Amino acid sequence: DVKVTQSSRYLVKRTGEKVFLECVQDMDHENMFWYRQDPGLGLRLIYFSYDVKMKEKGDIPEGYSVSREKKERFSLILESASTNQTSMYLCASSWPGPQYFGPGTRLLVL
Amino acid sequence: SQQGEEDPQALSIQEGENATMNCSYKTSINNLQWYRQNSGRGLVHLILIRSNEREKHSGRLRVTLDTSKKSSSLLITASRAADTASYFCATDGVQGAQKLVFGQGTRLTINP
């Protein structure tokens, strides 16, 4: 079975802090994705990567950056956390085909 | 921009009944996928239907696709309490084959 893990289930940070969210997949998938999920807005794509060191902006990249130094790991970085980045963050990977999701990180920025 | 839109937004039925959820989208697609999300969890892939397919089955799930109407439906037969979850459709082909655009989901509640 494909396994996608995220570094934290719950995270509380202060405004202005730099935040790292880590995602690791164990199936040698080419593609990895970061989404945020908010009530009434559904899932929105922040960034995705189709290869090591390659990245493309999604629909809402502002305030975020990403890093993919190894195939299995895709990191989402909030350079200076703000309260409007309080959300559920979901990581996913795919070969291509179906996407496999991690359990999510619920981030609260105070 | 939003591609898939589910209907209804919420559905509550009795255990054993069938549940039908609909998804509409706006542009041409390569395939359409359905996912389930249990409360506070990640999404789980249920089924993928390609644009040249009209119907697909997987266990108690039946998915139809009508590309002329740009719509899909997910039918869950003989529902169980464990089917309580949010269900999302997702489409690709708009901005690249690997990127999916998700609808806002249908919240399904199965009452015992």
PDB file of C-alpha atoms in Angstrom:
ATOM      1  CA  ASP A   1       0.000   0.000   0.000  1.00  0.00           C
ATOM      2  CA  VAL A   2       1.082   3.511  -0.742  1.00  0.00           C
ATOM      3  CA  LYS A   3       1.928   5.465   2.335  1.00  0.00           C
ATOM      4  CA  VAL A   4       2.072   9.231   2.505  1.00  0.00           C
ATOM      5  CA  THR A   5       3.076  10.674   5.836  1.00  0.00           C
ATOM      6  CA  GLN A   6       3.021  14.237   7.087  1.00  0.00           C
ATOM      7  CA  SER A   7       5.280  15.446   9.851  1.00  0.00           C
ATOM      8  CA  SER A   8       2.584  16.731  12.198  1.00  0.00           C
ATOM      9  CA  ARG A   9      -1.145  16.230  12.645  1.00  0.00           C
ATOM     10  CA  TYR A  10      -1.593  19.456  14.590  1.00  0.00           C
ATOM     11  CA  LEU A  11       0.612  22.521  14.701  1.00  0.00           C
ATOM     12  CA  VAL A  12       0.292  25.853  16.495  1.00  0.00           C
ATOM     13  CA  LYS A  13       2.520  28.725  15.391  1.00  0.00           C
ATOM     14  CA  ARG A  14       2.729  32.455  15.960  1.00  0.00           C
ATOM     15  CA  THR A  15       2.339  35.159  13.347  1.00  0.00           C
ATOM     16  CA  GLY A  16       5.636  35.836  11.604  1.00  0.00           C
ATOM     17  CA  GLU A  17       7.181  32.442  12.334  1.00  0.00           C
ATOM     18  CA  LYS A  18       8.705  30.369   9.559  1.00  0.00           C
ATOM     19  CA  VAL A  19       6.827  27.081   9.298  1.00  0.00           C
ATOM     20  CA  PHE A  20       7.943  23.857   7.665  1.00  0.00           C
ATOM     21  CA  LEU A  21       5.479  21.133   6.724  1.00  0.00           C
ATOM     22  CA  GLU A  22       7.061  17.895   5.622  1.00  0.00           C
ATOM     23  CA  CYS A  23       5.588  15.179   3.443  1.00  0.00           C
ATOM     24  CA  VAL A  24       7.142  11.806   2.641  1.00  0.00           C
ATOM     25  CA  GLN A  25       5.881   9.116   0.260  1.00  0.00           C
ATOM     26  CA  ASP A  26       7.223   5.602  -0.035  1.00  0.00           C
ATOM     27  CA  MET A  27       6.110   4.572  -3.534  1.00  0.00           C
ATOM     28  CA  ASP A  28       8.651   6.304  -5.756  1.00  0.00           C
ATOM     29  CA  HIS A  29       5.936   8.581  -7.146  1.00  0.00           C
ATOM     30  CA  GLU A  30       6.984  11.247  -9.619  1.00  0.00           C
ATOM     31  CA  ASN A  31       4.380  13.813  -8.630  1.00  0.00           C
ATOM     32  CA  MET A  32       3.766  15.413  -5.285  1.00  0.00           C
ATOM     33  CA  PHE A  33       1.236  18.056  -4.309  1.00  0.00           C
ATOM     34  CA  TRP A  34       0.366  20.447  -1.516  1.00  0.00           C
ATOM     35  CA  TYR A  35      -3.241  21.540  -0.972  1.00  0.00           C
ATOM     36  CA  ARG A  36      -5.012  23.539   1.624  1.00  0.00           C
ATOM     37  CA  GLN A  37      -8.581  22.811   2.600  1.00  0.00           C
ATOM     38  CA  ASP A  38     -10.913  25.399   4.050  1.00  0.00           C
ATOM     39  CA  PRO A  39     -14.642  25.196   4.805  1.00  0.00           C
ATOM     40  CA  GLY A  40     -16.681  26.407   1.863  1.00  0.00           C
ATOM     41  CA  LEU A  41     -13.637  26.620  -0.402  1.00  0.00           C
ATOM     42  CA  GLY A  42     -12.791  22.954  -0.870  1.00  0.00           C
ATOM     43  CA  LEU A  43      -9.266  21.824  -1.743  1.00  0.00           C
ATOM     44  CA  ARG A  44      -7.040  24.339  -3.430  1.00  0.00           C
ATOM     45  CA  LEU A  45      -3.679  23.504  -4.959  1.00  0.00           C
ATOM     46  CA  ILE A  46      -0.752  25.487  -3.547  1.00  0.00           C
ATOM     47  CA  TYR A  47       2.221  23.929  -5.355  1.00  0.00           C
ATOM     48  CA  PHE A  48       3.093  20.716  -7.063  1.00  0.00           C
ATOM     49  CA  SER A  49       6.260  18.995  -8.198  1.00  0.00           C
ATOM     50  CA  TYR A  50       6.686  16.535 -11.033  1.00  0.00           C
ATOM     51  CA  ASP A  51      10.339  15.725 -10.399  1.00  0.00           C
ATOM     52  CA  VAL A  52      13.160  16.379  -7.977  1.00  0.00           C
ATOM     53  CA  LYS A  53      13.978  20.075  -7.816  1.00  0.00           C
ATOM     54  CA  MET A  54      11.074  20.851 -10.149  1.00  0.00           C
ATOM     55  CA  LYS A  55       8.050  22.775  -8.956  1.00  0.00           C
ATOM     56  CA  GLU A  56       5.079  24.593 -10.361  1.00  0.00           C
ATOM     57  CA  LYS A  57       2.711  27.057  -8.794  1.00  0.00           C
ATOM     58  CA  GLY A  58      -0.823  25.994  -8.170  1.00  0.00           C
ATOM     59  CA  ASP A  59      -3.826  28.218  -7.700  1.00  0.00           C
ATOM     60  CA  ILE A  60      -2.801  29.910  -4.441  1.00  0.00           C
ATOM     61  CA  PRO A  61       1.016  30.006  -4.121  1.00  0.00           C
ATOM     62  CA  GLU A  62       1.263  33.432  -2.474  1.00  0.00           C
ATOM     63  CA  GLY A  63       2.914  33.269   0.923  1.00  0.00           C
ATOM     64  CA  TYR A  64       4.236  29.750   0.359  1.00  0.00           C
ATOM     65  CA  SER A  65       7.328  28.122  -1.086  1.00  0.00           C
ATOM     66  CA  VAL A  66       8.291  24.492  -1.565  1.00  0.00           C
ATOM     67  CA  SER A  67      11.364  22.318  -1.681  1.00  0.00           C
ATOM     68  CA  ARG A  68      11.922  18.925  -3.240  1.00  0.00           C
ATOM     69  CA  GLU A  69      15.523  17.838  -2.822  1.00  0.00           C
ATOM     70  CA  LYS A  70      14.733  14.114  -2.814  1.00  0.00           C
ATOM     71  CA  LYS A  71      12.086  12.242  -4.747  1.00  0.00           C
ATOM     72  CA  GLU A  72      10.277  10.985  -1.675  1.00  0.00           C
ATOM     73  CA  ARG A  73      10.113  14.265   0.224  1.00  0.00           C
ATOM     74  CA  PHE A  74       8.191  17.448  -0.528  1.00  0.00           C
ATOM     75  CA  SER A  75       8.264  20.327   1.919  1.00  0.00           C
ATOM     76  CA  LEU A  76       5.904  23.265   2.175  1.00  0.00           C
ATOM     77  CA  ILE A  77       7.321  26.422   3.720  1.00  0.00           C
ATOM     78  CA  LEU A  78       5.403  29.339   5.118  1.00  0.00           C
ATOM     79  CA  GLU A  79       8.032  32.064   5.066  1.00  0.00           C
ATOM     80  CA  SER A  80       6.223  34.299   7.555  1.00  0.00           C
ATOM     81  CA  ALA A  81       3.074  32.709   8.894  1.00  0.00           C
ATOM     82  CA  SER A  82      -0.075  34.803   8.975  1.00  0.00           C
ATOM     83  CA  THR A  83      -3.456  34.161  10.569  1.00  0.00           C
ATOM     84  CA  ASN A  84      -5.080  33.688   7.163  1.00  0.00           C
ATOM     85  CA  GLN A  85      -2.862  30.647   6.673  1.00  0.00           C
ATOM     86  CA  THR A  86      -4.704  28.824   9.433  1.00  0.00           C
ATOM     87  CA  SER A  87      -6.005  25.804   7.585  1.00  0.00           C
ATOM     88  CA  MET A  88      -5.835  22.074   6.968  1.00  0.00           C
ATOM     89  CA  TYR A  89      -2.848  21.215   4.760  1.00  0.00           C
ATOM     90  CA  LEU A  90      -2.916  18.048   2.706  1.00  0.00           C
ATOM     91  CA  CYS A  91      -0.046  16.460   0.851  1.00  0.00           C
ATOM     92  CA  ALA A  92      -0.554  13.970  -1.966  1.00  0.00           C
ATOM     93  CA  SER A  93       1.531  11.971  -4.417  1.00  0.00           C
ATOM     94  CA  SER A  94       0.819  10.210  -7.674  1.00  0.00           C
ATOM     95  CA  TRP A  95       2.577   8.170 -10.301  1.00  0.00           C
ATOM     96  CA  PRO A  96       0.477   9.691 -12.385  1.00  0.00           C
ATOM     97  CA  GLY A  97      -3.066   8.459 -11.921  1.00  0.00           C
ATOM     98  CA  PRO A  98      -4.929   8.516  -8.614  1.00  0.00           C
ATOM     99  CA  GLN A  99      -3.515  10.751  -5.945  1.00  0.00           C
ATOM    100  CA  TYR A 100      -2.670   9.307  -2.545  1.00  0.00           C
ATOM    101  CA  PHE A 101      -3.126  11.647   0.368  1.00  0.00           C
ATOM    102  CA  GLY A 102      -1.481  11.995   3.718  1.00  0.00           C
ATOM    103  CA  PRO A 103      -3.570  12.395   6.894  1.00  0.00           C
ATOM    104  CA  GLY A 104      -3.288  16.178   6.858  1.00  0.00           C
ATOM    105  CA  THR A 105      -1.780  18.813   9.132  1.00  0.00           C
ATOM    106  CA  ARG A 106      -4.136  21.161  10.897  1.00  0.00           C
ATOM    107  CA  LEU A 107      -2.226  24.427  11.314  1.00  0.00           C
ATOM    108  CA  LEU A 108      -3.331  27.189  13.638  1.00  0.00           C
ATOM    109  CA  VAL A 109      -1.529  30.529  13.361  1.00  0.00           C
ATOM    110  CA  LEU A 110      -2.077  32.810  16.342  1.00  0.00           C
TER     111      LEU A 110
ATOM    112  CA  SER B   1     -11.124  28.367 -10.994  1.00  0.00           C
ATOM    113  CA  GLN B   2     -13.529  25.794  -9.709  1.00  0.00           C
ATOM    114  CA  GLN B   3     -13.941  22.902 -12.124  1.00  0.00           C
ATOM    115  CA  GLY B   4     -16.009  20.248 -10.407  1.00  0.00           C
ATOM    116  CA  GLU B   5     -19.109  21.150  -8.473  1.00  0.00           C
ATOM    117  CA  GLU B   6     -20.972  18.558  -6.453  1.00  0.00           C
ATOM    118  CA  ASP B   7     -24.675  18.387  -5.861  1.00  0.00           C
ATOM    119  CA  PRO B   8     -26.175  18.151  -3.314  1.00  0.00           C
ATOM    120  CA  GLN B   9     -23.904  19.810  -0.785  1.00  0.00           C
ATOM    121  CA  ALA B  10     -25.299  17.563   1.928  1.00  0.00           C
ATOM    122  CA  LEU B  11     -27.272  14.328   1.858  1.00  0.00           C
ATOM    123  CA  SER B  12     -28.766  12.378   4.748  1.00  0.00           C
ATOM    124  CA  ILE B  13     -30.270   8.923   4.220  1.00  0.00           C
ATOM    125  CA  GLN B  14     -31.132   5.782   6.154  1.00  0.00           C
ATOM    126  CA  GLU B  15     -28.789   2.840   6.308  1.00  0.00           C
ATOM    127  CA  GLY B  16     -29.503   0.417   3.493  1.00  0.00           C
ATOM    128  CA  GLU B  17     -30.720   3.091   1.079  1.00  0.00           C
ATOM    129  CA  ASN B  18     -28.841   4.146  -2.030  1.00  0.00           C
ATOM    130  CA  ALA B  19     -27.000   7.458  -2.173  1.00  0.00           C
ATOM    131  CA  THR B  20     -26.470   9.405  -5.375  1.00  0.00           C
ATOM    132  CA  MET B  21     -24.140  12.358  -5.724  1.00  0.00           C
ATOM    133  CA  ASN B  22     -23.610  14.440  -8.831  1.00  0.00           C
ATOM    134  CA  CYS B  23     -20.674  16.374 -10.188  1.00  0.00           C
ATOM    135  CA  SER B  24     -20.587  18.926 -12.982  1.00  0.00           C
ATOM    136  CA  TYR B  25     -17.519  20.364 -14.631  1.00  0.00           C
ATOM    137  CA  LYS B  26     -16.818  23.038 -17.190  1.00  0.00           C
ATOM    138  CA  THR B  27     -14.083  22.049 -19.613  1.00  0.00           C
ATOM    139  CA  SER B  28     -12.781  18.976 -21.400  1.00  0.00           C
ATOM    140  CA  ILE B  29     -11.187  16.327 -19.238  1.00  0.00           C
ATOM    141  CA  ASN B  30      -8.944  13.293 -19.542  1.00  0.00           C
ATOM    142  CA  ASN B  31     -10.518  11.567 -16.604  1.00  0.00           C
ATOM    143  CA  LEU B  32     -12.675  12.164 -13.562  1.00  0.00           C
ATOM    144  CA  GLN B  33     -11.997  10.766 -10.130  1.00  0.00           C
ATOM    145  CA  TRP B  34     -14.017  10.383  -6.956  1.00  0.00           C
ATOM    146  CA  TYR B  35     -12.514  10.599  -3.482  1.00  0.00           C
ATOM    147  CA  ARG B  36     -13.840  10.081   0.030  1.00  0.00           C
ATOM    148  CA  GLN B  37     -12.784  12.000   3.119  1.00  0.00           C
ATOM    149  CA  ASN B  38     -13.639  10.926   6.615  1.00  0.00           C
ATOM    150  CA  SER B  39     -13.891  13.748   9.107  1.00  0.00           C
ATOM    151  CA  GLY B  40     -10.537  15.424   9.726  1.00  0.00           C
ATOM    152  CA  ARG B  41      -8.618  12.956   7.589  1.00  0.00           C
ATOM    153  CA  GLY B  42      -6.900  12.836   4.218  1.00  0.00           C
ATOM    154  CA  LEU B  43      -8.730  11.897   1.035  1.00  0.00           C
ATOM    155  CA  VAL B  44      -8.971   8.330  -0.202  1.00  0.00           C
ATOM    156  CA  HIS B  45      -9.225   7.547  -3.887  1.00  0.00           C
ATOM    157  CA  LEU B  46     -12.364   5.591  -4.781  1.00  0.00           C
ATOM    158  CA  ILE B  47     -12.611   5.292  -8.523  1.00  0.00           C
ATOM    159  CA  LEU B  48     -11.319   6.795 -11.771  1.00  0.00           C
ATOM    160  CA  ILE B  49     -13.331   6.961 -14.965  1.00  0.00           C
ATOM    161  CA  ARG B  50     -11.739   7.952 -18.251  1.00  0.00           C
ATOM    162  CA  SER B  51     -13.336  10.347 -20.688  1.00  0.00           C
ATOM    163  CA  ASN B  52     -14.028   7.520 -23.159  1.00  0.00           C
ATOM    164  CA  GLU B  53     -15.858   5.443 -20.540  1.00  0.00           C
ATOM    165  CA  ARG B  54     -19.518   5.858 -19.671  1.00  0.00           C
ATOM    166  CA  GLU B  55     -19.879   3.682 -16.584  1.00  0.00           C
ATOM    167  CA  LYS B  56     -17.646   1.982 -14.083  1.00  0.00           C
ATOM    168  CA  HIS B  57     -18.275  -0.229 -11.073  1.00  0.00           C
ATOM    169  CA  SER B  58     -16.249  -0.989  -7.980  1.00  0.00           C
ATOM    170  CA  GLY B  59     -17.965  -3.023  -5.278  1.00  0.00           C
ATOM    171  CA  ARG B  60     -20.988  -1.010  -4.113  1.00  0.00           C
ATOM    172  CA  LEU B  61     -19.890   2.021  -6.130  1.00  0.00           C
ATOM    173  CA  ARG B  62     -21.172   2.888  -9.565  1.00  0.00           C
ATOM    174  CA  VAL B  63     -19.888   5.911 -11.447  1.00  0.00           C
ATOM    175  CA  THR B  64     -21.296   7.297 -14.666  1.00  0.00           C
ATOM    176  CA  LEU B  65     -19.831   9.932 -16.924  1.00  0.00           C
ATOM    177  CA  ASP B  66     -21.641  11.984 -19.543  1.00  0.00           C
ATOM    178  CA  THR B  67     -19.095  14.098 -21.376  1.00  0.00           C
ATOM    179  CA  SER B  68     -21.764  15.738 -23.517  1.00  0.00           C
ATOM    180  CA  LYS B  69     -23.353  17.142 -20.371  1.00  0.00           C
ATOM    181  CA  LYS B  70     -20.049  17.496 -18.552  1.00  0.00           C
ATOM    182  CA  SER B  71     -21.410  15.618 -15.586  1.00  0.00           C
ATOM    183  CA  SER B  72     -20.778  12.524 -13.494  1.00  0.00           C
ATOM    184  CA  SER B  73     -22.655  10.716 -10.783  1.00  0.00           C
ATOM    185  CA  LEU B  74     -21.548   8.478  -7.946  1.00  0.00           C
ATOM    186  CA  LEU B  75     -24.010   5.900  -6.681  1.00  0.00           C
ATOM    187  CA  ILE B  76     -23.393   4.065  -3.425  1.00  0.00           C
ATOM    188  CA  THR B  77     -25.739   1.114  -3.070  1.00  0.00           C
ATOM    189  CA  ALA B  78     -26.909  -0.455   0.184  1.00  0.00           C
ATOM    190  CA  SER B  79     -25.330   2.297   2.263  1.00  0.00           C
ATOM    191  CA  ARG B  80     -23.685   1.598   5.606  1.00  0.00           C
ATOM    192  CA  ALA B  81     -22.902   3.804   8.577  1.00  0.00           C
ATOM    193  CA  ALA B  82     -19.220   3.592   7.607  1.00  0.00           C
ATOM    194  CA  ASP B  83     -20.047   5.369   4.335  1.00  0.00           C
ATOM    195  CA  THR B  84     -20.630   8.575   6.293  1.00  0.00           C
ATOM    196  CA  ALA B  85     -18.026  10.960   4.859  1.00  0.00           C
ATOM    197  CA  SER B  86     -17.518  13.775   2.387  1.00  0.00           C
ATOM    198  CA  TYR B  87     -17.243  12.808  -1.265  1.00  0.00           C
ATOM    199  CA  PHE B  88     -15.332  14.849  -3.822  1.00  0.00           C
ATOM    200  CA  CYS B  89     -15.058  14.682  -7.562  1.00  0.00           C
ATOM    201  CA  ALA B  90     -11.834  15.793  -9.211  1.00  0.00           C
ATOM    202  CA  THR B  91     -11.004  16.447 -12.831  1.00  0.00           C
ATOM    203  CA  ASP B  92      -7.801  16.798 -14.788  1.00  0.00           C
ATOM    204  CA  GLY B  93      -6.868  17.775 -18.319  1.00  0.00           C
ATOM    205  CA  VAL B  94      -7.478  21.455 -17.824  1.00  0.00           C
ATOM    206  CA  GLN B  95      -3.987  22.600 -16.858  1.00  0.00           C
ATOM    207  CA  GLY B  96      -1.970  19.475 -17.259  1.00  0.00           C
ATOM    208  CA  ALA B  97      -2.681  15.815 -16.817  1.00  0.00           C
ATOM    209  CA  GLN B  98      -1.303  15.554 -13.309  1.00  0.00           C
ATOM    210  CA  LYS B  99      -3.097  18.457 -11.709  1.00  0.00           C
ATOM    211  CA  LEU B 100      -6.554  17.835 -10.304  1.00  0.00           C
ATOM    212  CA  VAL B 101      -9.234  20.366  -9.578  1.00  0.00           C
ATOM    213  CA  PHE B 102     -11.575  19.339  -6.784  1.00  0.00           C
ATOM    214  CA  GLY B 103     -15.158  20.244  -6.205  1.00  0.00           C
ATOM    215  CA  GLN B 104     -16.380  21.370  -2.802  1.00  0.00           C
ATOM    216  CA  GLY B 105     -17.793  17.974  -1.942  1.00  0.00           C
ATOM    217  CA  THR B 106     -21.015  16.337  -0.825  1.00  0.00           C
ATOM    218  CA  ARG B 107     -21.370  15.605   2.873  1.00  0.00           C
ATOM    219  CA  LEU B 108     -23.089  12.223   3.182  1.00  0.00           C
ATOM    220  CA  THR B 109     -24.622  11.103   6.472  1.00  0.00           C
ATOM    221  CA  ILE B 110     -25.942   7.575   6.882  1.00  0.00           C
ATOM    222  CA  ASN B 111     -28.423   7.275   9.740  1.00  0.00           C
ATOM    223  CA  PRO B 112     -28.684   3.904  11.511  1.00  0.00           C
TER     224      PRO B 112
END
